[in-house]
Each structure stands twice: as structure tokens, then as C-alpha cells.
mmCIF file of N, CA, C and O in Angstrom:
data_model
loop_
_atom_site.group_PDB
_atom_site.id
_atom_site.type_symbol
_atom_site.label_atom_id
_atom_site.label_comp_id
_atom_site.label_asym_id
_atom_site.label_seq_id
_atom_site.Cartn_x
_atom_site.Cartn_y
_atom_site.Cartn_z
ATOM 1 N N MET I 1182 0.842 -1.174 0.000
ATOM 2 C CA MET I 1182 0.000 0.000 0.000
ATOM 3 C C MET I 1182 0.887 1.236 0.000
ATOM 4 O O MET I 1182 1.940 1.246 0.622
ATOM 5 N N ILE I 1183 0.424 2.276 -0.708
ATOM 6 C CA ILE I 1183 1.241 3.460 -0.897
ATOM 7 C C ILE I 1183 0.371 4.700 -1.108
ATOM 8 O O ILE I 1183 -0.727 4.608 -1.646
ATOM 9 N N HIS I 1184 0.873 5.833 -0.635
ATOM 10 C CA HIS I 1184 0.296 7.132 -0.969
ATOM 11 C C HIS I 1184 1.022 7.572 -2.245
ATOM 12 O O HIS I 1184 2.238 7.819 -2.211
ATOM 13 N N ILE I 1185 0.316 7.648 -3.353
ATOM 14 C CA ILE I 1185 0.953 7.928 -4.653
ATOM 15 C C ILE I 1185 1.199 9.421 -4.805
ATOM 16 O O ILE I 1185 0.299 10.237 -4.591
ATOM 17 N N MET I 1186 2.431 9.771 -5.185
ATOM 18 C CA MET I 1186 2.829 11.165 -5.342
ATOM 19 C C MET I 1186 3.156 11.523 -6.790
ATOM 20 O O MET I 1186 3.038 12.685 -7.183
ATOM 21 N N ALA I 1187 3.591 10.540 -7.581
ATOM 22 C CA ALA I 1187 3.970 10.802 -8.972
ATOM 23 C C ALA I 1187 4.029 9.486 -9.735
ATOM 24 O O ALA I 1187 4.085 8.406 -9.130
ATOM 25 N N VAL I 1188 4.012 9.596 -11.052
ATOM 26 C CA VAL I 1188 4.218 8.437 -11.923
ATOM 27 C C VAL I 1188 5.238 8.832 -12.987
ATOM 28 O O VAL I 1188 5.375 10.005 -13.323
ATOM 29 N N THR I 1189 5.956 7.852 -13.486
ATOM 30 C CA THR I 1189 6.943 8.080 -14.537
ATOM 31 C C THR I 1189 6.646 7.136 -15.694
ATOM 32 O O THR I 1189 6.416 5.941 -15.482
ATOM 33 N N LEU I 1190 6.666 7.685 -16.899
ATOM 34 C CA LEU I 1190 6.453 6.902 -18.113
ATOM 35 C C LEU I 1190 7.691 7.051 -18.983
ATOM 36 O O LEU I 1190 8.201 8.165 -19.154
ATOM 37 N N GLU I 1191 8.178 5.927 -19.519
ATOM 38 C CA GLU I 1191 9.374 5.955 -20.368
ATOM 39 C C GLU I 1191 9.105 5.340 -21.726
ATOM 40 O O GLU I 1191 8.369 4.362 -21.860
ATOM 41 N N HIS I 1192 9.733 5.940 -22.741
ATOM 42 C CA HIS I 1192 9.726 5.454 -24.120
ATOM 43 C C HIS I 1192 11.092 5.843 -24.671
ATOM 44 O O HIS I 1192 11.749 6.733 -24.124
ATOM 45 N N ILE I 1193 11.537 5.221 -25.742
ATOM 46 C CA ILE I 1193 12.842 5.615 -26.283
ATOM 47 C C ILE I 1193 12.759 7.026 -26.865
ATOM 48 O O ILE I 1193 11.694 7.494 -27.256
ATOM 49 N N SER I 1194 13.885 7.665 -26.962
ATOM 50 C CA SER I 1194 13.964 8.997 -27.559
ATOM 51 C C SER I 1194 13.827 8.899 -29.071
ATOM 52 O O SER I 1194 14.296 7.936 -29.682
ATOM 53 N N HIS I 1195 13.210 9.918 -29.669
ATOM 54 C CA HIS I 1195 13.096 9.936 -31.129
ATOM 55 C C HIS I 1195 14.473 10.022 -31.795
ATOM 56 O O HIS I 1195 14.640 9.612 -32.932
ATOM 57 N N THR I 1196 15.477 10.499 -31.057
ATOM 58 C CA THR I 1196 16.819 10.641 -31.643
ATOM 59 C C THR I 1196 17.522 9.306 -31.851
ATOM 60 O O THR I 1196 18.463 9.228 -32.640
ATOM 61 N N ILE I 1197 17.075 8.236 -31.182
ATOM 62 C CA ILE I 1197 17.711 6.930 -31.365
ATOM 63 C C ILE I 1197 16.772 5.900 -31.990
ATOM 64 O O ILE I 1197 17.134 4.731 -32.118
ATOM 65 N N SER I 1198 15.595 6.334 -32.395
ATOM 66 C CA SER I 1198 14.635 5.422 -33.004
ATOM 67 C C SER I 1198 15.105 4.983 -34.384
ATOM 68 O O SER I 1198 15.493 5.809 -35.203
ATOM 69 N N ILE I 1199 15.071 3.682 -34.635
ATOM 70 C CA ILE I 1199 15.460 3.138 -35.940
ATOM 71 C C ILE I 1199 14.563 3.682 -37.039
ATOM 72 O O ILE I 1199 15.004 3.944 -38.154
ATOM 73 N N MET I 1200 13.275 3.889 -36.719
ATOM 74 C CA MET I 1200 12.308 4.374 -37.700
ATOM 75 C C MET I 1200 12.389 5.891 -37.885
ATOM 76 O O MET I 1200 11.765 6.440 -38.783
ATOM 77 N N GLY I 1201 13.125 6.572 -37.026
ATOM 78 C CA GLY I 1201 13.243 8.022 -37.131
ATOM 79 C C GLY I 1201 12.094 8.771 -36.470
ATOM 80 O O GLY I 1201 12.037 9.995 -36.523
ATOM 81 N N ASN I 1202 11.171 8.054 -35.857
ATOM 82 C CA ASN I 1202 10.068 8.691 -35.139
ATOM 83 C C ASN I 1202 9.641 7.773 -33.999
ATOM 84 O O ASN I 1202 10.063 6.632 -33.934
ATOM 85 N N ILE I 1203 8.811 8.314 -33.130
ATOM 86 C CA ILE I 1203 8.276 7.496 -32.033
ATOM 87 C C ILE I 1203 6.752 7.640 -32.002
ATOM 88 O O ILE I 1203 6.153 7.914 -30.968
ATOM 89 N N ASN I 1204 6.138 7.408 -33.155
ATOM 90 C CA ASN I 1204 4.680 7.549 -33.217
ATOM 91 C C ASN I 1204 3.941 6.470 -32.422
ATOM 92 O O ASN I 1204 2.744 6.584 -32.203
ATOM 93 N N SER I 1205 4.642 5.455 -31.953
ATOM 94 C CA SER I 1205 4.017 4.435 -31.107
ATOM 95 C C SER I 1205 4.061 4.821 -29.623
ATOM 96 O O SER I 1205 3.529 4.112 -28.781
ATOM 97 N N ALA I 1206 4.689 5.955 -29.313
ATOM 98 C CA ALA I 1206 4.743 6.414 -27.922
ATOM 99 C C ALA I 1206 3.364 6.889 -27.472
ATOM 100 O O ALA I 1206 2.613 7.467 -28.255
ATOM 101 N N PRO I 1207 3.018 6.664 -26.209
ATOM 102 C CA PRO I 1207 1.746 7.177 -25.706
ATOM 103 C C PRO I 1207 1.717 8.698 -25.811
ATOM 104 O O PRO I 1207 2.758 9.350 -25.732
ATOM 105 N N GLN I 1208 0.537 9.248 -25.983
ATOM 106 C CA GLN I 1208 0.381 10.694 -25.937
ATOM 107 C C GLN I 1208 -0.394 11.041 -24.666
ATOM 108 O O GLN I 1208 0.189 11.455 -23.697
ATOM 109 N N GLN I 1209 -1.686 10.808 -24.661
ATOM 110 C CA GLN I 1209 -2.455 11.025 -23.439
ATOM 111 C C GLN I 1209 -2.689 9.688 -22.742
ATOM 112 O O GLN I 1209 -2.972 8.682 -23.401
ATOM 113 N N PHE I 1210 -2.571 9.720 -21.419
ATOM 114 C CA PHE I 1210 -2.834 8.517 -20.632
ATOM 115 C C PHE I 1210 -3.452 8.897 -19.303
ATOM 116 O O PHE I 1210 -3.291 10.018 -18.825
ATOM 117 N N GLN I 1211 -4.186 7.955 -18.747
ATOM 118 C CA GLN I 1211 -4.869 8.164 -17.467
ATOM 119 C C GLN I 1211 -4.350 7.146 -16.467
ATOM 120 O O GLN I 1211 -4.106 5.989 -16.810
ATOM 121 N N VAL I 1212 -4.203 7.589 -15.234
ATOM 122 C CA VAL I 1212 -3.779 6.701 -14.149
ATOM 123 C C VAL I 1212 -4.873 6.706 -13.080
ATOM 124 O O VAL I 1212 -5.319 7.764 -12.640
ATOM 125 N N ASN I 1213 -5.317 5.514 -12.725
ATOM 126 C CA ASN I 1213 -6.301 5.326 -11.660
ATOM 127 C C ASN I 1213 -5.655 4.547 -10.529
ATOM 128 O O ASN I 1213 -4.798 3.698 -10.771
ATOM 129 N N GLY I 1214 -6.077 4.824 -9.316
ATOM 130 C CA GLY I 1214 -5.614 4.074 -8.160
ATOM 131 C C GLY I 1214 -6.762 3.333 -7.522
ATOM 132 O O GLY I 1214 -7.888 3.836 -7.476
ATOM 133 N N PHE I 1215 -6.494 2.130 -7.065
ATOM 134 C CA PHE I 1215 -7.497 1.334 -6.360
ATOM 135 C C PHE I 1215 -7.249 1.486 -4.857
ATOM 136 O O PHE I 1215 -6.180 1.131 -4.356
ATOM 137 N N VAL I 1216 -8.248 2.021 -4.171
ATOM 138 C CA VAL I 1216 -8.139 2.291 -2.742
ATOM 139 C C VAL I 1216 -7.940 0.979 -1.989
ATOM 140 O O VAL I 1216 -8.661 0.002 -2.227
ATOM 141 N N ALA I 1217 -6.972 0.983 -1.090
ATOM 142 C CA ALA I 1217 -6.636 -0.219 -0.324
ATOM 143 C C ALA I 1217 -7.854 -0.764 0.406
ATOM 144 O O ALA I 1217 -8.602 -0.030 1.041
ATOM 145 N N GLY I 1218 -8.056 -2.073 0.256
ATOM 146 C CA GLY I 1218 -9.114 -2.765 0.961
ATOM 147 C C GLY I 1218 -10.511 -2.574 0.390
ATOM 148 O O GLY I 1218 -11.482 -2.996 1.002
ATOM 149 N N THR I 1219 -10.615 -1.941 -0.791
ATOM 150 C CA THR I 1219 -11.927 -1.703 -1.401
ATOM 151 C C THR I 1219 -11.848 -2.012 -2.899
ATOM 152 O O THR I 1219 -10.782 -2.341 -3.423
ATOM 153 N N ILE I 1220 -12.969 -1.849 -3.569
ATOM 154 C CA ILE I 1220 -12.987 -1.951 -5.037
ATOM 155 C C ILE I 1220 -13.129 -0.564 -5.662
ATOM 156 O O ILE I 1220 -13.374 -0.423 -6.849
ATOM 157 N N THR I 1221 -12.944 0.470 -4.838
ATOM 158 C CA THR I 1221 -13.070 1.852 -5.283
ATOM 159 C C THR I 1221 -11.871 2.263 -6.132
ATOM 160 O O THR I 1221 -10.724 2.074 -5.722
ATOM 161 N N LYS I 1222 -12.177 2.847 -7.287
ATOM 162 C CA LYS I 1222 -11.138 3.320 -8.205
ATOM 163 C C LYS I 1222 -11.225 4.847 -8.267
ATOM 164 O O LYS I 1222 -12.298 5.400 -8.455
ATOM 165 N N ILE I 1223 -10.079 5.521 -8.110
ATOM 166 C CA ILE I 1223 -10.022 6.979 -8.136
ATOM 167 C C ILE I 1223 -9.064 7.416 -9.234
ATOM 168 O O ILE I 1223 -7.940 6.906 -9.331
ATOM 169 N N CYS I 1224 -9.500 8.374 -10.047
ATOM 170 C CA CYS I 1224 -8.634 8.923 -11.092
ATOM 171 C C CYS I 1224 -7.554 9.778 -10.439
ATOM 172 O O CYS I 1224 -7.849 10.716 -9.699
ATOM 173 N N LEU I 1225 -6.311 9.435 -10.725
ATOM 174 C CA LEU I 1225 -5.181 10.189 -10.187
ATOM 175 C C LEU I 1225 -4.703 11.261 -11.160
ATOM 176 O O LEU I 1225 -3.900 12.109 -10.812
ATOM 177 N N GLY I 1226 -5.186 11.200 -12.390
ATOM 178 C CA GLY I 1226 -4.848 12.238 -13.356
ATOM 179 C C GLY I 1226 -4.823 11.741 -14.778
ATOM 180 O O GLY I 1226 -4.722 10.539 -15.044
ATOM 181 N N ILE I 1227 -4.968 12.690 -15.682
ATOM 182 C CA ILE I 1227 -4.785 12.461 -17.122
ATOM 183 C C ILE I 1227 -3.579 13.291 -17.512
ATOM 184 O O ILE I 1227 -3.516 14.494 -17.224
ATOM 185 N N PHE I 1228 -2.610 12.647 -18.160
ATOM 186 C CA PHE I 1228 -1.324 13.274 -18.441
ATOM 187 C C PHE I 1228 -0.992 13.174 -19.927
ATOM 188 O O PHE I 1228 -1.551 12.339 -20.639
ATOM 189 N N THR I 1229 -0.049 14.006 -20.368
ATOM 190 C CA THR I 1229 0.388 14.006 -21.763
ATOM 191 C C THR I 1229 1.887 13.781 -21.826
ATOM 192 O O THR I 1229 2.671 14.550 -21.240
ATOM 193 N N TYR I 1230 2.283 12.720 -22.532
ATOM 194 C CA TYR I 1230 3.691 12.408 -22.771
ATOM 195 C C TYR I 1230 4.155 13.234 -23.971
ATOM 196 O O TYR I 1230 3.568 13.145 -25.049
ATOM 197 N N ASP I 1231 5.199 14.038 -23.786
ATOM 198 C CA ASP I 1231 5.737 14.895 -24.843
ATOM 199 C C ASP I 1231 6.772 14.122 -25.649
ATOM 200 O O ASP I 1231 7.861 13.845 -25.154
ATOM 201 N N LYS I 1232 6.449 13.780 -26.906
ATOM 202 C CA LYS I 1232 7.366 12.964 -27.714
ATOM 203 C C LYS I 1232 8.668 13.696 -28.028
ATOM 204 O O LYS I 1232 9.660 13.068 -28.373
ATOM 205 N N ASN I 1233 8.705 15.008 -27.884
ATOM 206 C CA ASN I 1233 9.928 15.770 -28.118
ATOM 207 C C ASN I 1233 10.684 16.059 -26.821
ATOM 208 O O ASN I 1233 11.738 16.688 -26.848
ATOM 209 N N GLY I 1234 10.143 15.596 -25.719
ATOM 210 C CA GLY I 1234 10.779 15.796 -24.420
ATOM 211 C C GLY I 1234 11.742 14.672 -24.095
ATOM 212 O O GLY I 1234 12.122 13.867 -24.958
ATOM 213 N N ALA I 1235 12.102 14.601 -22.847
ATOM 214 C CA ALA I 1235 13.000 13.538 -22.377
ATOM 215 C C ALA I 1235 12.307 12.188 -22.544
ATOM 216 O O ALA I 1235 11.082 12.100 -22.544
ATOM 217 N N SER I 1236 13.095 11.131 -22.686
ATOM 218 C CA SER I 1236 12.503 9.799 -22.849
ATOM 219 C C SER I 1236 11.826 9.328 -21.570
ATOM 220 O O SER I 1236 10.856 8.593 -21.613
ATOM 221 N N ARG I 1237 12.305 9.796 -20.420
ATOM 222 C CA ARG I 1237 11.694 9.469 -19.128
ATOM 223 C C ARG I 1237 11.037 10.739 -18.585
ATOM 224 O O ARG I 1237 11.715 11.737 -18.344
ATOM 225 N N GLN I 1238 9.710 10.698 -18.427
ATOM 226 C CA GLN I 1238 8.967 11.872 -17.974
ATOM 227 C C GLN I 1238 8.167 11.531 -16.730
ATOM 228 O O GLN I 1238 7.463 10.521 -16.692
ATOM 229 N N THR I 1239 8.280 12.388 -15.718
ATOM 230 C CA THR I 1239 7.593 12.187 -14.449
ATOM 231 C C THR I 1239 6.457 13.192 -14.320
ATOM 232 O O THR I 1239 6.620 14.365 -14.630
ATOM 233 N N PHE I 1240 5.315 12.704 -13.838
ATOM 234 C CA PHE I 1240 4.104 13.497 -13.720
ATOM 235 C C PHE I 1240 3.641 13.475 -12.264
ATOM 236 O O PHE I 1240 3.485 12.404 -11.674
ATOM 237 N N THR I 1241 3.432 14.649 -11.693
ATOM 238 C CA THR I 1241 3.004 14.768 -10.305
ATOM 239 C C THR I 1241 1.512 14.479 -10.192
ATOM 240 O O THR I 1241 0.718 14.939 -10.997
ATOM 241 N N VAL I 1242 1.175 13.703 -9.185
ATOM 242 C CA VAL I 1242 -0.216 13.364 -8.896
ATOM 243 C C VAL I 1242 -0.707 14.300 -7.801
ATOM 244 O O VAL I 1242 0.011 14.552 -6.828
ATOM 245 N N LYS I 1243 -1.930 14.828 -7.961
ATOM 246 C CA LYS I 1243 -2.527 15.660 -6.915
ATOM 247 C C LYS I 1243 -2.623 14.831 -5.634
ATOM 248 O O LYS I 1243 -3.095 13.693 -5.673
ATOM 249 N N PRO I 1244 -2.177 15.362 -4.506
ATOM 250 C CA PRO I 1244 -2.199 14.579 -3.268
ATOM 251 C C PRO I 1244 -3.604 14.064 -2.926
ATOM 252 O O PRO I 1244 -4.591 14.774 -3.044
ATOM 253 N N LYS I 1245 -3.655 12.825 -2.502
ATOM 254 C CA LYS I 1245 -4.898 12.178 -2.079
ATOM 255 C C LYS I 1245 -4.694 11.636 -0.672
ATOM 256 O O LYS I 1245 -3.602 11.209 -0.316
ATOM 257 N N ALA I 1246 -5.760 11.630 0.109
ATOM 258 C CA ALA I 1246 -5.683 11.095 1.468
ATOM 259 C C ALA I 1246 -5.635 9.572 1.462
ATOM 260 O O ALA I 1246 -5.116 8.958 2.386
ATOM 261 N N GLU I 1247 -6.173 8.973 0.396
ATOM 262 C CA GLU I 1247 -6.285 7.514 0.344
ATOM 263 C C GLU I 1247 -4.933 6.831 0.156
ATOM 264 O O GLU I 1247 -4.004 7.384 -0.422
ATOM 265 N N THR I 1248 -4.877 5.602 0.628
ATOM 266 C CA THR I 1248 -3.756 4.707 0.372
ATOM 267 C C THR I 1248 -4.202 3.754 -0.731
ATOM 268 O O THR I 1248 -5.310 3.229 -0.693
ATOM 269 N N PHE I 1249 -3.324 3.527 -1.708
ATOM 270 C CA PHE I 1249 -3.669 2.688 -2.848
ATOM 271 C C PHE I 1249 -2.860 1.401 -2.830
ATOM 272 O O PHE I 1249 -1.708 1.385 -2.421
ATOM 273 N N GLU I 1250 -3.522 0.323 -3.304
ATOM 274 C CA GLU I 1250 -2.814 -0.953 -3.356
ATOM 275 C C GLU I 1250 -2.560 -1.425 -4.777
ATOM 276 O O GLU I 1250 -1.829 -2.384 -4.992
ATOM 277 N N ALA I 1251 -3.146 -0.743 -5.759
ATOM 278 C CA ALA I 1251 -2.918 -1.088 -7.169
ATOM 279 C C ALA I 1251 -3.197 0.137 -8.019
ATOM 280 O O ALA I 1251 -3.914 1.049 -7.598
ATOM 281 N N VAL I 1252 -2.593 0.163 -9.202
ATOM 282 C CA VAL I 1252 -2.854 1.240 -10.156
ATOM 283 C C VAL I 1252 -3.260 0.640 -11.495
ATOM 284 O O VAL I 1252 -2.948 -0.516 -11.792
ATOM 285 N N GLU I 1253 -3.946 1.457 -12.261
ATOM 286 C CA GLU I 1253 -4.379 1.073 -13.606
ATOM 287 C C GLU I 1253 -3.901 2.169 -14.557
ATOM 288 O O GLU I 1253 -4.166 3.346 -14.332
ATOM 289 N N LEU I 1254 -3.192 1.774 -15.593
ATOM 290 C CA LEU I 1254 -2.713 2.694 -16.622
ATOM 291 C C LEU I 1254 -3.564 2.470 -17.862
ATOM 292 O O LEU I 1254 -3.632 1.356 -18.383
ATOM 293 N N THR I 1255 -4.204 3.538 -18.344
ATOM 294 C CA THR I 1255 -5.017 3.469 -19.550
ATOM 295 C C THR I 1255 -4.440 4.427 -20.578
ATOM 296 O O THR I 1255 -4.306 5.630 -20.311
ATOM 297 N N ILE I 1256 -4.095 3.904 -21.745
ATOM 298 C CA ILE I 1256 -3.583 4.740 -22.827
ATOM 299 C C ILE I 1256 -4.791 5.288 -23.582
ATOM 300 O O ILE I 1256 -5.606 4.534 -24.102
ATOM 301 N N LEU I 1257 -4.905 6.603 -23.634
ATOM 302 C CA LEU I 1257 -6.033 7.252 -24.302
ATOM 303 C C LEU I 1257 -5.721 7.572 -25.765
ATOM 304 O O LEU I 1257 -6.624 7.597 -26.600
ATOM 305 N N SER I 1258 -4.449 7.843 -26.060
ATOM 306 C CA SER I 1258 -4.029 8.107 -27.451
ATOM 307 C C SER I 1258 -2.519 7.931 -27.542
ATOM 308 O O SER I 1258 -1.817 7.885 -26.531
ATOM 309 N N ASN I 1259 -2.026 7.803 -28.777
ATOM 310 C CA ASN I 1259 -0.587 7.770 -28.993
ATOM 311 C C ASN I 1259 -0.231 8.851 -30.012
ATOM 312 O O ASN I 1259 -1.067 9.665 -30.392
ATOM 313 N N HIS I 1260 1.004 8.843 -30.474
ATOM 314 C CA HIS I 1260 1.479 9.888 -31.374
ATOM 315 C C HIS I 1260 1.322 9.515 -32.842
ATOM 316 O O HIS I 1260 2.074 9.997 -33.685
ATOM 317 N N GLY I 1261 0.342 8.682 -33.172
ATOM 318 C CA GLY I 1261 0.007 8.446 -34.570
ATOM 319 C C GLY I 1261 -0.004 7.013 -35.057
ATOM 320 O O GLY I 1261 -0.549 6.742 -36.127
ATOM 321 N N ASN I 1262 0.575 6.075 -34.329
ATOM 322 C CA ASN I 1262 0.573 4.693 -34.791
ATOM 323 C C ASN I 1262 -0.834 4.122 -34.647
ATOM 324 O O ASN I 1262 -1.427 4.164 -33.582
ATOM 325 N N THR I 1263 -1.367 3.581 -35.740
ATOM 326 C CA THR I 1263 -2.737 3.060 -35.723
ATOM 327 C C THR I 1263 -2.821 1.598 -35.282
ATOM 328 O O THR I 1263 -3.919 1.084 -35.100
ATOM 329 N N GLU I 1264 -1.677 0.941 -35.132
ATOM 330 C CA GLU I 1264 -1.686 -0.483 -34.808
ATOM 331 C C GLU I 1264 -1.352 -0.801 -33.353
ATOM 332 O O GLU I 1264 -1.856 -1.778 -32.803
ATOM 333 N N TYR I 1265 -0.478 -0.029 -32.737
ATOM 334 C CA TYR I 1265 -0.065 -0.361 -31.367
ATOM 335 C C TYR I 1265 0.550 0.852 -30.675
ATOM 336 O O TYR I 1265 0.890 1.840 -31.317
ATOM 337 N N THR I 1266 0.700 0.719 -29.366
ATOM 338 C CA THR I 1266 1.364 1.716 -28.527
ATOM 339 C C THR I 1266 2.425 0.995 -27.704
ATOM 340 O O THR I 1266 2.159 -0.074 -27.166
ATOM 341 N N CYS I 1267 3.607 1.569 -27.639
ATOM 342 C CA CYS I 1267 4.709 0.971 -26.869
ATOM 343 C C CYS I 1267 4.964 1.759 -25.590
ATOM 344 O O CYS I 1267 4.941 2.984 -25.601
ATOM 345 N N ILE I 1268 5.230 1.033 -24.532
ATOM 346 C CA ILE I 1268 5.652 1.621 -23.268
ATOM 347 C C ILE I 1268 6.900 0.862 -22.848
ATOM 348 O O ILE I 1268 6.904 -0.363 -22.803
ATOM 349 N N TYR I 1269 7.944 1.583 -22.535
ATOM 350 C CA TYR I 1269 9.174 0.922 -22.141
ATOM 351 C C TYR I 1269 9.225 0.680 -20.639
ATOM 352 O O TYR I 1269 9.712 -0.336 -20.186
ATOM 353 N N ARG I 1270 8.697 1.628 -19.855
ATOM 354 C CA ARG I 1270 8.653 1.429 -18.404
ATOM 355 C C ARG I 1270 7.630 2.392 -17.807
ATOM 356 O O ARG I 1270 7.498 3.519 -18.251
ATOM 357 N N PHE I 1271 6.926 1.910 -16.794
ATOM 358 C CA PHE I 1271 5.982 2.731 -16.047
ATOM 359 C C PHE I 1271 6.295 2.542 -14.574
ATOM 360 O O PHE I 1271 6.407 1.410 -14.099
ATOM 361 N N ARG I 1272 6.466 3.647 -13.851
ATOM 362 C CA ARG I 1272 6.801 3.571 -12.429
ATOM 363 C C ARG I 1272 5.809 4.388 -11.606
ATOM 364 O O ARG I 1272 5.275 5.383 -12.079
ATOM 365 N N VAL I 1273 5.628 3.961 -10.375
ATOM 366 C CA VAL I 1273 4.788 4.682 -9.427
ATOM 367 C C VAL I 1273 5.675 5.100 -8.267
ATOM 368 O O VAL I 1273 6.439 4.301 -7.734
ATOM 369 N N HIS I 1274 5.578 6.380 -7.872
ATOM 370 C CA HIS I 1274 6.381 6.926 -6.779
ATOM 371 C C HIS I 1274 5.459 7.403 -5.671
ATOM 372 O O HIS I 1274 4.376 7.922 -5.942
ATOM 373 N N GLY I 1275 5.889 7.253 -4.447
ATOM 374 C CA GLY I 1275 5.072 7.724 -3.338
ATOM 375 C C GLY I 1275 5.731 7.451 -2.008
ATOM 376 O O GLY I 1275 6.951 7.334 -1.927
ATOM 377 N N ARG I 1276 4.893 7.379 -0.996
ATOM 378 C CA ARG I 1276 5.402 7.081 0.340
ATOM 379 C C ARG I 1276 4.528 6.045 0.994
ATOM 380 O O ARG I 1276 3.327 5.949 0.720
ATOM 381 N N LEU I 1277 5.128 5.272 1.846
ATOM 382 C CA LEU I 1277 4.397 4.246 2.594
ATOM 383 C C LEU I 1277 3.509 4.944 3.621
ATOM 384 O O LEU I 1277 3.761 6.095 3.991
ATOM 385 N N PRO I 1278 2.458 4.275 4.096
ATOM 386 C CA PRO I 1278 1.600 4.899 5.110
ATOM 387 C C PRO I 1278 2.386 5.400 6.326
ATOM 388 O O PRO I 1278 1.985 6.359 6.979
ATOM 389 N N SER I 1279 3.524 4.792 6.616
ATOM 390 C CA SER I 1279 4.355 5.227 7.752
ATOM 391 C C SER I 1279 5.091 6.527 7.457
ATOM 392 O O SER I 1279 5.695 7.104 8.348
ATOM 393 N N GLY I 1280 5.052 6.984 6.191
ATOM 394 C CA GLY I 1280 5.745 8.211 5.812
ATOM 395 C C GLY I 1280 7.072 7.960 5.125
ATOM 396 O O GLY I 1280 7.703 8.873 4.609
ATOM 397 N N THR I 1281 7.531 6.720 5.110
ATOM 398 C CA THR I 1281 8.790 6.366 4.464
ATOM 399 C C THR I 1281 8.649 6.503 2.946
ATOM 400 O O THR I 1281 7.713 5.982 2.373
ATOM 401 N N PRO I 1282 9.585 7.228 2.276
ATOM 402 C CA PRO I 1282 9.500 7.332 0.810
ATOM 403 C C PRO I 1282 9.633 5.971 0.153
ATOM 404 O O PRO I 1282 10.387 5.123 0.614
ATOM 405 N N TYR I 1283 8.880 5.769 -0.909
ATOM 406 C CA TYR I 1283 8.928 4.517 -1.663
ATOM 407 C C TYR I 1283 9.023 4.884 -3.135
ATOM 408 O O TYR I 1283 8.104 5.495 -3.673
ATOM 409 N N LEU I 1284 10.143 4.597 -3.747
ATOM 410 C CA LEU I 1284 10.345 4.968 -5.156
ATOM 411 C C LEU I 1284 10.522 3.759 -6.017
ATOM 412 O O LEU I 1284 11.096 2.812 -5.691
#
């Protein structure tokens, strides 16, 4: 269980892409948290991955009082690929209920 403070999404940089673009990178995505001990799902935010930005981008989540035991990542759009979306890594950052940072 964790108090979620931020999420990080990674994709390769367009500068090293074999295809010369990263149109399979996510564009808009939503993160939901499942409240510990319940089936309640809370939207933690809708974010935009900048394909011209750094390959690893961190997004701050509005503070919530709830403790979460699971997250759901939903890709809402990508940068143009009609067949698939690639994600290289997704991380959740926060602190334990005791206040200890958990990265």
C-alpha cells in the first residue's frame, strides 16, 4: 500500500529510433488508483507524454488522502501509430503509510 505522489512513463527517444520517429509512444494517458481494501477506483490524473521531451517523464499526482494498493494505466491516445502503442517502463512513486518514501 502506498500514498501515490507521482508516476513516470518511459519510451525511447526519437533521436535513437530506428524508424526516425516514435509515433508508437503514448500521448495522453490516465492513471487510476485502487483504494486499499476496497474496489473503489479513483482517477489520479490524465497526463500528456511529450514525444519531443526527455525519454523518461515524471508526472506529479494531486495529493490524495487515500492509500492505494494497485494502479491502472489506460492509454487514451498515442502519437500516430494506428496499430499499437509501446511503453518501455511505467513507475509509481510515493510514500508508505508510515511516511517512508517509496520509489
